[in-house]
Amino acid sequence: MSDRFAVLPQYLLPKQALTVLAGKLANAKAGRLTTRFIRWFVARYQVNMSEAVNPDIASYASFNEFFTRPLRAGARPCADSDLLCPVDGNISQFGPIAKGQIFQAKGHSYSTTALVGGDSVLAAQFHDGSFANLYLSPRDYHRIHMPCNGRLTRMIYVPGALFSVSPATARGVPGLFARNERVVCVFDSAAGPFVMVLVGATIVGSMSTVWHGVVNPPRSRQVREWRYDDQNIVLKKGEEMGRFQLGSTVVLLFPKNTLDFNAGWAPAGPVRMGEAMGNHLK
């Protein structure tokens, strides 16, 4: 069965209604029922609870409390590199941005302008730059961390669809990551600007950042923007910057001639938060 045929049911599903329902269920405090479901989830996805600050499954009041659990100190040591991997997950794709286009999968690409919500001036800063697309599966740690020191300048909420962001869907839905709902976070760093895009998906109940809290819901049909030029919001390399309430994808953008990726990285390969993503070009 082709990937395009396999994803056809997603066009028909009431994805937003399912996502709203999933968010409510994930926040529900249902006592033994919640604990039973968390135990099933841990067994089904082989979640390593020994890494958590609190490994006691029965102590989590809701599924989301479990899903966004913090890790114990030292569980993710930070590599000695200029740029750290910001999440646990798998590499969907990474590499050069070719003439404003980001490679998604064989036969599919999307524009940086579309990804950041139509802002061509912002997108132009990453013309012929570099990107990394990192997929978080259900078993992964779902907090997102800073790849390097950065000063926040803008955040943009871009409404969109809620397709799955699984590898099969990436192969079957054109322009997937520029179609789905997303939160675009823009930073300045010593090496220039960079962007972290938190991409929503089916049953991703919400996305949040440490400086704003929950960004969605509410879900708007309009692009919303927050500017932080007059604030000194600085996050250090390795610090938490946000989290997903259920899994999704992070897309990172860097300017031209600033990044040399980790030579050990490869599409579909596993990554862990804190490992070396790359170094700045000298």
mmCIF file of C-alpha atoms in Angstrom:
data_model
loop_
_atom_site.group_PDB
_atom_site.id
_atom_site.type_symbol
_atom_site.label_atom_id
_atom_site.label_comp_id
_atom_site.label_asym_id
_atom_site.label_seq_id
_atom_site.Cartn_x
_atom_site.Cartn_y
_atom_site.Cartn_z
ATOM 1 C CA MET A 1 0.000 0.000 0.000
ATOM 2 C CA SER A 2 1.420 3.404 -0.962
ATOM 3 C CA ASP A 3 1.928 6.046 1.711
ATOM 4 C CA ARG A 4 -0.421 8.432 -0.082
ATOM 5 C CA PHE A 5 -3.186 5.827 -0.061
ATOM 6 C CA ALA A 6 -2.474 4.917 3.570
ATOM 7 C CA VAL A 7 -3.001 8.506 4.762
ATOM 8 C CA LEU A 8 -6.296 9.055 2.910
ATOM 9 C CA PRO A 9 -8.399 8.284 6.043
ATOM 10 C CA GLN A 10 -6.686 11.193 7.805
ATOM 11 C CA TYR A 11 -8.308 13.611 5.349
ATOM 12 C CA LEU A 12 -11.713 12.306 6.423
ATOM 13 C CA LEU A 13 -11.234 12.076 10.183
ATOM 14 C CA PRO A 14 -12.545 14.917 12.405
ATOM 15 C CA LYS A 15 -8.979 15.641 13.522
ATOM 16 C CA GLN A 16 -9.702 18.775 15.547
ATOM 17 C CA ALA A 17 -12.569 17.153 17.443
ATOM 18 C CA LEU A 18 -10.395 14.126 18.192
ATOM 19 C CA THR A 19 -7.601 16.403 19.385
ATOM 20 C CA VAL A 20 -9.900 18.362 21.700
ATOM 21 C CA LEU A 21 -11.254 15.097 23.124
ATOM 22 C CA ALA A 22 -7.749 13.681 23.580
ATOM 23 C CA GLY A 23 -6.685 16.834 25.411
ATOM 24 C CA LYS A 24 -9.607 16.569 27.829
ATOM 25 C CA LEU A 25 -8.958 12.880 28.469
ATOM 26 C CA ALA A 26 -5.234 13.459 28.966
ATOM 27 C CA ASN A 27 -5.958 16.105 31.614
ATOM 28 C CA ALA A 28 -8.630 14.025 33.365
ATOM 29 C CA LYS A 29 -7.886 12.884 36.910
ATOM 30 C CA ALA A 30 -9.594 9.504 36.948
ATOM 31 C CA GLY A 31 -7.740 7.803 39.776
ATOM 32 C CA ARG A 32 -7.193 4.079 39.216
ATOM 33 C CA LEU A 33 -8.344 4.317 35.615
ATOM 34 C CA THR A 34 -5.647 6.927 34.902
ATOM 35 C CA THR A 35 -3.009 4.769 36.621
ATOM 36 C CA ARG A 36 -4.115 1.689 34.696
ATOM 37 C CA PHE A 37 -3.853 3.537 31.391
ATOM 38 C CA ILE A 38 -0.411 4.940 32.239
ATOM 39 C CA ARG A 39 0.800 1.429 33.138
ATOM 40 C CA TRP A 40 -0.490 0.131 29.801
ATOM 41 C CA PHE A 41 1.196 3.010 27.961
ATOM 42 C CA VAL A 42 4.545 2.439 29.706
ATOM 43 C CA ALA A 43 4.434 -1.274 28.833
ATOM 44 C CA ARG A 44 3.214 -0.698 25.250
ATOM 45 C CA TYR A 45 5.862 1.882 24.377
ATOM 46 C CA GLN A 46 8.620 0.631 26.697
ATOM 47 C CA VAL A 47 8.975 3.958 28.499
ATOM 48 C CA ASN A 48 12.047 4.054 30.750
ATOM 49 C CA MET A 49 10.629 5.360 34.026
ATOM 50 C CA SER A 50 13.983 5.004 35.813
ATOM 51 C CA GLU A 51 15.023 8.246 34.075
ATOM 52 C CA ALA A 52 12.148 10.238 35.566
ATOM 53 C CA VAL A 53 12.430 12.439 38.640
ATOM 54 C CA ASN A 54 9.371 10.552 39.873
ATOM 55 C CA PRO A 55 9.308 6.920 38.650
ATOM 56 C CA ASP A 56 6.140 6.047 40.625
ATOM 57 C CA ILE A 57 3.419 5.567 38.004
ATOM 58 C CA ALA A 58 0.621 5.573 40.576
ATOM 59 C CA SER A 59 1.561 9.062 41.786
ATOM 60 C CA TYR A 60 0.646 10.813 38.509
ATOM 61 C CA ALA A 61 -2.807 12.390 38.784
ATOM 62 C CA SER A 62 -3.328 12.716 35.010
ATOM 63 C CA PHE A 63 -1.871 11.306 31.828
ATOM 64 C CA ASN A 64 -0.467 14.698 30.834
ATOM 65 C CA GLU A 65 1.302 14.997 34.183
ATOM 66 C CA PHE A 66 2.988 11.678 33.381
ATOM 67 C CA PHE A 67 3.603 12.508 29.725
ATOM 68 C CA THR A 68 5.407 15.780 30.450
ATOM 69 C CA ARG A 69 7.379 14.338 33.383
ATOM 70 C CA PRO A 70 10.814 15.863 34.064
ATOM 71 C CA LEU A 71 13.938 13.717 33.990
ATOM 72 C CA ARG A 72 16.277 13.253 36.914
ATOM 73 C CA ALA A 73 19.505 15.272 37.030
ATOM 74 C CA GLY A 74 22.196 13.737 34.853
ATOM 75 C CA ALA A 75 19.791 11.689 32.714
ATOM 76 C CA ARG A 76 20.692 13.796 29.658
ATOM 77 C CA PRO A 77 24.297 15.040 29.925
ATOM 78 C CA CYS A 78 25.123 17.871 27.529
ATOM 79 C CA ALA A 79 27.797 17.273 24.902
ATOM 80 C CA ASP A 80 30.761 19.591 24.411
ATOM 81 C CA SER A 81 29.516 21.112 21.155
ATOM 82 C CA ASP A 82 28.229 24.481 19.987
ATOM 83 C CA LEU A 83 24.733 23.117 19.317
ATOM 84 C CA LEU A 84 22.853 20.453 21.254
ATOM 85 C CA CYS A 85 20.019 18.240 20.080
ATOM 86 C CA PRO A 86 16.944 19.810 21.741
ATOM 87 C CA VAL A 87 14.795 16.673 22.082
ATOM 88 C CA ASP A 88 14.646 12.907 22.335
ATOM 89 C CA GLY A 89 13.329 11.367 19.134
ATOM 90 C CA ASN A 90 14.299 10.438 15.610
ATOM 91 C CA ILE A 91 15.695 12.489 12.759
ATOM 92 C CA SER A 92 13.052 12.899 10.064
ATOM 93 C CA GLN A 93 15.363 14.898 7.811
ATOM 94 C CA PHE A 94 18.164 17.458 8.088
ATOM 95 C CA GLY A 95 20.514 19.328 5.802
ATOM 96 C CA PRO A 96 20.590 22.384 3.546
ATOM 97 C CA ILE A 97 17.657 24.655 2.758
ATOM 98 C CA ALA A 98 17.770 24.756 -1.051
ATOM 99 C CA LYS A 99 16.461 27.988 -2.562
ATOM 100 C CA GLY A 100 14.008 28.465 0.258
ATOM 101 C CA GLN A 101 12.757 24.861 0.150
ATOM 102 C CA ILE A 102 12.992 22.304 2.952
ATOM 103 C CA PHE A 103 13.146 18.614 2.059
ATOM 104 C CA GLN A 104 10.332 16.612 3.702
ATOM 105 C CA ALA A 105 10.436 13.193 2.012
ATOM 106 C CA LYS A 106 10.925 11.779 -1.466
ATOM 107 C CA GLY A 107 8.846 13.927 -3.810
ATOM 108 C CA HIS A 108 7.869 16.445 -1.119
ATOM 109 C CA SER A 109 9.283 19.753 0.080
ATOM 110 C CA TYR A 110 7.870 22.943 1.580
ATOM 111 C CA SER A 111 8.979 26.556 1.779
ATOM 112 C CA THR A 112 10.511 28.278 4.780
ATOM 113 C CA THR A 113 8.078 31.148 4.187
ATOM 114 C CA ALA A 114 5.081 28.826 4.556
ATOM 115 C CA LEU A 115 6.612 27.151 7.614
ATOM 116 C CA VAL A 116 7.004 30.425 9.545
ATOM 117 C CA GLY A 117 3.482 31.581 8.730
ATOM 118 C CA GLY A 118 4.010 33.578 5.536
ATOM 119 C CA ASP A 119 6.629 36.044 6.825
ATOM 120 C CA SER A 120 8.973 36.313 3.840
ATOM 121 C CA VAL A 121 11.318 38.710 5.639
ATOM 122 C CA LEU A 122 11.857 36.231 8.465
ATOM 123 C CA ALA A 123 12.215 33.335 6.021
ATOM 124 C CA ALA A 124 14.823 35.227 3.966
ATOM 125 C CA GLN A 125 17.221 35.097 6.932
ATOM 126 C CA PHE A 126 17.455 31.332 6.377
ATOM 127 C CA HIS A 127 17.807 31.331 2.584
ATOM 128 C CA ASP A 128 20.297 28.577 1.684
ATOM 129 C CA GLY A 129 20.709 27.888 5.399
ATOM 130 C CA SER A 130 20.253 24.618 7.293
ATOM 131 C CA PHE A 131 17.344 22.774 8.867
ATOM 132 C CA ALA A 132 16.705 19.812 11.139
ATOM 133 C CA ASN A 133 13.360 18.057 11.509
ATOM 134 C CA LEU A 134 13.114 15.922 14.669
ATOM 135 C CA TYR A 135 10.174 13.582 15.358
ATOM 136 C CA LEU A 136 9.081 12.726 18.894
ATOM 137 C CA SER A 137 7.339 9.360 19.166
ATOM 138 C CA PRO A 138 4.937 8.474 22.011
ATOM 139 C CA ARG A 139 7.692 6.779 24.030
ATOM 140 C CA ASP A 140 9.989 9.800 24.026
ATOM 141 C CA TYR A 141 10.662 12.469 26.641
ATOM 142 C CA HIS A 142 8.477 15.391 25.540
ATOM 143 C CA ARG A 143 10.138 18.487 26.893
ATOM 144 C CA ILE A 144 12.035 20.660 24.416
ATOM 145 C CA HIS A 145 15.358 22.279 25.265
ATOM 146 C CA MET A 146 17.563 25.013 23.832
ATOM 147 C CA PRO A 147 20.228 23.979 21.298
ATOM 148 C CA CYS A 148 22.347 26.998 22.287
ATOM 149 C CA ASN A 149 22.058 30.249 24.214
ATOM 150 C CA GLY A 150 19.329 32.406 22.718
ATOM 151 C CA ARG A 151 17.423 35.639 23.295
ATOM 152 C CA LEU A 152 13.740 35.357 22.402
ATOM 153 C CA THR A 153 12.493 38.023 19.979
ATOM 154 C CA ARG A 154 9.171 36.720 18.622
ATOM 155 C CA MET A 155 6.611 33.934 18.898
ATOM 156 C CA ILE A 156 4.068 33.257 16.146
ATOM 157 C CA TYR A 157 1.071 30.934 16.386
ATOM 158 C CA VAL A 158 0.113 29.625 12.941
ATOM 159 C CA PRO A 159 -3.260 27.844 12.660
ATOM 160 C CA GLY A 160 -3.440 24.778 10.489
ATOM 161 C CA ALA A 161 -4.432 21.152 10.049
ATOM 162 C CA LEU A 162 -3.779 18.391 12.560
ATOM 163 C CA PHE A 163 -2.429 15.522 10.499
ATOM 164 C CA SER A 164 -0.275 12.908 12.180
ATOM 165 C CA VAL A 165 3.450 13.713 11.868
ATOM 166 C CA SER A 166 4.568 10.076 11.714
ATOM 167 C CA PRO A 167 7.177 9.129 9.081
ATOM 168 C CA ALA A 168 4.491 7.467 6.935
ATOM 169 C CA THR A 169 2.379 10.635 6.971
ATOM 170 C CA ALA A 170 5.428 12.751 6.106
ATOM 171 C CA ARG A 171 5.866 10.578 3.024
ATOM 172 C CA GLY A 172 2.192 10.774 2.086
ATOM 173 C CA VAL A 173 0.985 14.338 2.841
ATOM 174 C CA PRO A 174 2.579 17.124 0.749
ATOM 175 C CA GLY A 175 3.906 20.086 2.735
ATOM 176 C CA LEU A 176 2.910 18.430 6.002
ATOM 177 C CA PHE A 177 4.936 20.561 8.418
ATOM 178 C CA ALA A 178 3.828 23.813 6.770
ATOM 179 C CA ARG A 179 0.172 22.665 6.825
ATOM 180 C CA ASN A 180 -0.176 21.634 10.450
ATOM 181 C CA GLU A 181 -0.800 23.969 13.356
ATOM 182 C CA ARG A 182 2.503 25.257 14.737
ATOM 183 C CA VAL A 183 4.240 27.663 17.091
ATOM 184 C CA VAL A 184 7.233 29.516 15.625
ATOM 185 C CA CYS A 185 9.813 30.704 18.178
ATOM 186 C CA VAL A 186 12.448 33.160 16.932
ATOM 187 C CA PHE A 187 15.735 33.681 18.769
ATOM 188 C CA ASP A 188 18.924 35.698 18.392
ATOM 189 C CA SER A 189 22.240 34.065 19.249
ATOM 190 C CA ALA A 190 25.961 34.833 19.050
ATOM 191 C CA ALA A 191 25.977 33.109 15.631
ATOM 192 C CA GLY A 192 22.876 34.885 14.320
ATOM 193 C CA PRO A 193 19.126 34.194 14.370
ATOM 194 C CA PHE A 194 17.601 30.759 14.629
ATOM 195 C CA VAL A 195 14.069 29.401 14.722
ATOM 196 C CA MET A 196 12.445 26.534 16.603
ATOM 197 C CA VAL A 197 9.069 25.472 15.199
ATOM 198 C CA LEU A 198 6.849 23.308 17.399
ATOM 199 C CA VAL A 199 4.534 21.435 15.039
ATOM 200 C CA GLY A 200 1.157 20.184 16.252
ATOM 201 C CA ALA A 201 -0.492 16.941 15.195
ATOM 202 C CA THR A 202 -3.547 14.746 15.671
ATOM 203 C CA ILE A 203 -4.326 14.381 19.413
ATOM 204 C CA VAL A 204 -1.549 16.810 20.427
ATOM 205 C CA GLY A 205 -3.709 18.508 23.028
ATOM 206 C CA SER A 206 -1.543 21.606 23.351
ATOM 207 C CA MET A 207 1.892 23.150 23.049
ATOM 208 C CA SER A 208 3.426 25.398 25.672
ATOM 209 C CA THR A 209 6.551 27.472 26.247
ATOM 210 C CA VAL A 210 8.285 28.390 29.495
ATOM 211 C CA TRP A 211 7.797 32.137 28.942
ATOM 212 C CA HIS A 212 4.135 32.049 27.841
ATOM 213 C CA GLY A 213 2.569 28.888 29.209
ATOM 214 C CA VAL A 214 -0.020 27.087 27.069
ATOM 215 C CA VAL A 215 -0.187 28.637 23.593
ATOM 216 C CA ASN A 216 -3.025 26.474 22.295
ATOM 217 C CA PRO A 217 -5.820 26.042 23.111
ATOM 218 C CA PRO A 218 -7.491 28.337 22.421
ATOM 219 C CA ARG A 219 -7.154 27.548 18.715
ATOM 220 C CA SER A 220 -7.560 30.559 16.463
ATOM 221 C CA ARG A 221 -8.177 30.744 12.732
ATOM 222 C CA GLN A 222 -5.859 33.735 12.559
ATOM 223 C CA VAL A 223 -2.089 34.014 12.869
ATOM 224 C CA ARG A 224 -1.220 35.453 16.278
ATOM 225 C CA GLU A 225 2.110 37.052 17.158
ATOM 226 C CA TRP A 226 3.912 38.122 20.305
ATOM 227 C CA ARG A 227 7.006 40.354 20.209
ATOM 228 C CA TYR A 228 9.620 40.409 22.942
ATOM 229 C CA ASP A 229 12.047 43.067 21.654
ATOM 230 C CA ASP A 230 11.529 45.145 24.804
ATOM 231 C CA GLN A 231 12.048 42.176 27.128
ATOM 232 C CA ASN A 232 15.242 40.386 28.000
ATOM 233 C CA ILE A 233 14.087 36.761 27.777
ATOM 234 C CA VAL A 234 17.318 34.781 27.528
ATOM 235 C CA LEU A 235 17.444 30.998 27.681
ATOM 236 C CA LYS A 236 20.696 29.111 28.125
ATOM 237 C CA LYS A 237 21.891 26.118 26.144
ATOM 238 C CA GLY A 238 20.223 22.979 27.472
ATOM 239 C CA GLU A 239 17.452 24.821 29.338
ATOM 240 C CA GLU A 240 13.847 23.791 28.792
ATOM 241 C CA MET A 241 12.007 26.069 26.358
ATOM 242 C CA GLY A 242 8.698 24.250 25.898
ATOM 243 C CA ARG A 243 6.817 20.982 25.811
ATOM 244 C CA PHE A 244 4.227 18.981 23.900
ATOM 245 C CA GLN A 245 1.083 17.581 25.488
ATOM 246 C CA LEU A 246 1.396 14.354 23.450
ATOM 247 C CA GLY A 247 4.033 13.852 20.768
ATOM 248 C CA SER A 248 4.940 15.779 17.662
ATOM 249 C CA THR A 249 7.838 17.371 15.761
ATOM 250 C CA VAL A 250 10.347 20.208 16.119
ATOM 251 C CA VAL A 251 11.813 21.918 13.049
ATOM 252 C CA LEU A 252 14.944 24.065 13.497
ATOM 253 C CA LEU A 253 16.212 26.681 11.032
ATOM 254 C CA PHE A 254 19.712 28.195 10.928
ATOM 255 C CA PRO A 255 21.268 30.827 8.610
ATOM 256 C CA LYS A 256 23.626 30.096 5.742
ATOM 257 C CA ASN A 257 27.210 29.081 6.535
ATOM 258 C CA THR A 258 26.705 28.798 10.294
ATOM 259 C CA LEU A 259 26.287 25.088 11.026
ATOM 260 C CA ASP A 260 28.251 21.889 10.488
ATOM 261 C CA PHE A 261 25.991 18.970 11.499
ATOM 262 C CA ASN A 262 27.154 16.042 13.596
ATOM 263 C CA ALA A 263 28.788 13.593 11.165
ATOM 264 C CA GLY A 264 27.059 10.708 12.929
ATOM 265 C CA TRP A 265 23.562 11.985 12.160
ATOM 266 C CA ALA A 266 21.452 10.221 9.522
ATOM 267 C CA PRO A 267 17.764 10.350 8.511
ATOM 268 C CA ALA A 268 15.621 7.994 10.651
ATOM 269 C CA GLY A 269 18.411 7.739 13.216
ATOM 270 C CA PRO A 270 17.606 8.067 16.940
ATOM 271 C CA VAL A 271 18.716 11.160 18.874
ATOM 272 C CA ARG A 272 18.693 12.162 22.526
ATOM 273 C CA MET A 273 18.398 15.568 24.081
ATOM 274 C CA GLY A 274 21.850 16.926 24.927
ATOM 275 C CA GLU A 275 23.842 15.017 22.314
ATOM 276 C CA ALA A 276 25.895 16.996 19.809
ATOM 277 C CA MET A 277 23.823 18.394 16.927
ATOM 278 C CA GLY A 278 26.764 20.192 15.385
ATOM 279 C CA ASN A 279 29.211 23.071 15.592
ATOM 280 C CA HIS A 280 29.363 26.558 14.208
ATOM 281 C CA LEU A 281 31.421 26.996 11.081
ATOM 282 C CA LYS A 282 34.556 28.962 11.839
#
